[in-house]
Tab-separated table of C-alpha atoms and ligand atoms in Angstrom:
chain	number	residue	atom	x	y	z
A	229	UNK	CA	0.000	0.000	0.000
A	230	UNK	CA	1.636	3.603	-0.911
A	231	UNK	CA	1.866	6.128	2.014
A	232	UNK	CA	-1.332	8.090	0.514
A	233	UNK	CA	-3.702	5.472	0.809
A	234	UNK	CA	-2.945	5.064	4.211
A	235	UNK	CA	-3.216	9.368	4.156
A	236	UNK	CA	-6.338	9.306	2.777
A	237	UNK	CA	-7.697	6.477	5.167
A	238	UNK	CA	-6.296	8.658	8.531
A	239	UNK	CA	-8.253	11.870	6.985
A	240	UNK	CA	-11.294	10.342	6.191
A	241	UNK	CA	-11.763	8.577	9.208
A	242	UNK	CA	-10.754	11.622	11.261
A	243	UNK	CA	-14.352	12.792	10.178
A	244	UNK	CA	-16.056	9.987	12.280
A	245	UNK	CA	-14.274	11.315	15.710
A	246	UNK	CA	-15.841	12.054	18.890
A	247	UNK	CA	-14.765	15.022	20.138
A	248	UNK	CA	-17.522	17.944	21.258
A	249	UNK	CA	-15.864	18.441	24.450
A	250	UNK	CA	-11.983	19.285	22.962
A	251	UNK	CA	-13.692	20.108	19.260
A	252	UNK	CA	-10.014	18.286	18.754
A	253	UNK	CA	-10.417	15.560	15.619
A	254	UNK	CA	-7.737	12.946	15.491
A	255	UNK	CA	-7.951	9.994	12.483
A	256	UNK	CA	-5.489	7.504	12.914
A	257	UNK	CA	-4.607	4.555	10.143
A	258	UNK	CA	-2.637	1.349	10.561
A	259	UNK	CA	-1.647	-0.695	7.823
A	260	UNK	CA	-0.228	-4.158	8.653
A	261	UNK	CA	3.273	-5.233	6.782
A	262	UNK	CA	1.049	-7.382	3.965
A	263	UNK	CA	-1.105	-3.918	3.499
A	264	UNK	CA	-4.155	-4.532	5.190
A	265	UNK	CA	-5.582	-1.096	7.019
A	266	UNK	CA	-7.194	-0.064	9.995
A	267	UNK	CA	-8.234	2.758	11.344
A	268	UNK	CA	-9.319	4.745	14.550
A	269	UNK	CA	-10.922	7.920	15.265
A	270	UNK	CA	-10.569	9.652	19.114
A	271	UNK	CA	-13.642	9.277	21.109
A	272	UNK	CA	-13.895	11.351	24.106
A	273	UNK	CA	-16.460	11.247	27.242
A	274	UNK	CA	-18.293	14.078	29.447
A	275	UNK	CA	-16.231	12.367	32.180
A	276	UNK	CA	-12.637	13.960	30.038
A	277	UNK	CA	-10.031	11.462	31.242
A	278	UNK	CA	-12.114	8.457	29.685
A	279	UNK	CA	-11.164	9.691	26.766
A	280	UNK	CA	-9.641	7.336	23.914
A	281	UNK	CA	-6.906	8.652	21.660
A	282	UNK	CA	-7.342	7.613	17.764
A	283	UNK	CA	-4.152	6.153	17.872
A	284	UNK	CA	-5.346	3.502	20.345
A	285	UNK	CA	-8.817	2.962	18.883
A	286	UNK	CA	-6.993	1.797	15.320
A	287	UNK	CA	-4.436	-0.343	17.638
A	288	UNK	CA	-7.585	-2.113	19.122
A	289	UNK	CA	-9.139	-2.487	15.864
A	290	UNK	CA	-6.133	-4.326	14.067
A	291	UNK	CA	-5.536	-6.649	17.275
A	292	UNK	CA	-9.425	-7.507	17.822
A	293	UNK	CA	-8.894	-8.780	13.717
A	294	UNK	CA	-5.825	-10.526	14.192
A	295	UNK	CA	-3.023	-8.749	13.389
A	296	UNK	CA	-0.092	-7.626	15.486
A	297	UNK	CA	2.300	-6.413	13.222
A	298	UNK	CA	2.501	-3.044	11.360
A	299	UNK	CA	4.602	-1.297	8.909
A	300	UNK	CA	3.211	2.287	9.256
A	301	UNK	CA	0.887	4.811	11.433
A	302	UNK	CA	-0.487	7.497	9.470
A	303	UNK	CA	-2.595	10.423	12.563
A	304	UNK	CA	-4.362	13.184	10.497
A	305	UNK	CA	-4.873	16.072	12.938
A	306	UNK	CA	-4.823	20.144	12.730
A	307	UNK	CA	-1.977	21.072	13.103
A	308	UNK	CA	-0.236	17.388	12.466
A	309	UNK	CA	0.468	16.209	16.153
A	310	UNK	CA	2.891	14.072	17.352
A	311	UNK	CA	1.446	10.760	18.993
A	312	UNK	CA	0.994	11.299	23.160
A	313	UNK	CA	3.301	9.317	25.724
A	314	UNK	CA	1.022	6.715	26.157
A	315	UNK	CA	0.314	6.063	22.533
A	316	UNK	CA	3.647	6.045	21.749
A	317	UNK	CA	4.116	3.114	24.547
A	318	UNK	CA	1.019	1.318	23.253
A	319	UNK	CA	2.284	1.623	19.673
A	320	UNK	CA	5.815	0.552	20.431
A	321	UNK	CA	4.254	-2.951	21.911
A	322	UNK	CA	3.685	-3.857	18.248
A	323	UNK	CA	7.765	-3.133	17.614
A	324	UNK	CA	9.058	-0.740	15.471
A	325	UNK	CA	7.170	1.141	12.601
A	326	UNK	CA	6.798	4.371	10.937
A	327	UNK	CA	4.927	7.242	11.763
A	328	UNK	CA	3.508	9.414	9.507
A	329	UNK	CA	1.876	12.912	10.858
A	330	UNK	CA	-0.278	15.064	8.620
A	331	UNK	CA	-1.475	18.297	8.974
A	332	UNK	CA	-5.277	18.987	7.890
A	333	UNK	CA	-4.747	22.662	7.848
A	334	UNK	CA	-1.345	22.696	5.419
A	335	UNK	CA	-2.686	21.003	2.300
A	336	UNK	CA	-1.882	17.673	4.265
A	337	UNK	CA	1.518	18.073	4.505
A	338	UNK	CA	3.557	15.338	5.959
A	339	UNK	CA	6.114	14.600	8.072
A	340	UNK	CA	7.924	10.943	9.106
A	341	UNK	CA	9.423	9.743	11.938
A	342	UNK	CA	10.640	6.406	13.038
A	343	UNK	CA	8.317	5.529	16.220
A	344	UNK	CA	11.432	4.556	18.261
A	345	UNK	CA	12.869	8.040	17.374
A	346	UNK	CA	9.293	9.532	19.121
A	347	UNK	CA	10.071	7.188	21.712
A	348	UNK	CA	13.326	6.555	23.321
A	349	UNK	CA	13.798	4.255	26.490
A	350	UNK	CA	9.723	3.230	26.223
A	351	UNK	CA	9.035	0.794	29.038
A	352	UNK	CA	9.460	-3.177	28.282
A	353	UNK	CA	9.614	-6.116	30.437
B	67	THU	N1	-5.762	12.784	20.952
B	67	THU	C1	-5.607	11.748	20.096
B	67	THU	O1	-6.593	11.175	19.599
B	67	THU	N2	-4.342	11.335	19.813
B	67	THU	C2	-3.213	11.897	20.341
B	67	THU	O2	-2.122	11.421	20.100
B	67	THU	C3	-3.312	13.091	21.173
B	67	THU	C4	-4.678	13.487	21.588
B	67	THU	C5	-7.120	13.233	21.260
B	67	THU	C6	-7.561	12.972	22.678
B	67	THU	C7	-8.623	14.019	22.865
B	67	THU	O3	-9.861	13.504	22.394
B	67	THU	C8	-8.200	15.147	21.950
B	67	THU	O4	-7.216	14.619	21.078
B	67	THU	C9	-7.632	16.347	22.664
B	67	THU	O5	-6.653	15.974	23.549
């Protein structure tokens, strides 16, 4: 799968989030090393800390259908956001992979990191 399907797939899906409390709309897409894709939206809660990043909702999606491994994140967000701490951890469970961070409000520009460059030292047992 080429790097704007998997885009296209963290902006669309961006348009399903939940957010009326932060009006803050993360998409996030996974694509799995054979090219399958899944994807997560952030769905908050009156009570705010119940909230559930997009990052993690696309993680939950791929493992509830199987898959564990991944080549690539794409999170479509104003602005283009970096992953937070704990997404980074939960991401970094899966191993190694790239993450791709686009920006909604610059023509969806792009820019790529390596997930253990976002996260140095995560926690492992
Ligand atoms: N959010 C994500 O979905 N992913 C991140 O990596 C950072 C933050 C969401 C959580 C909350 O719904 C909103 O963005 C504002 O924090």
């Amino acid at each position: 799968m080429d790097d704007d399907t998997l885009i296209q797939a963290a902006i669309a899906v961006r348009e399903r989030a939940y957010a009326p409390y932060s009006n803050f709309r993360v998409g996030s897409a996974l694509v799995t090393p054979d090219g399958q894709l899944f994807v997560g939206c952030n769905v908050e809660n009156a009570s705010y800390g119940l909230a559930i990043c997009a990052e993690r909702a696309a993680i939950c999606a791929a493992v509830a259908a199987g898959h564990q491994q991944f080549a690539a994140v794409a999170v479509a967000s104003s602005g283009g956001v970096s992953p937070c701490g704990a997404c980074r951890q939960v991401l970094m469970e899966f191993g190694d992979m790239s993450v791709i961070l686009v920006d909604v409000d610059q023509e969806h520009a792009v820019r790529r990191h390596a997930l253990s460059e976002l996260l140095p030292h995560g926690f492992s047992l």
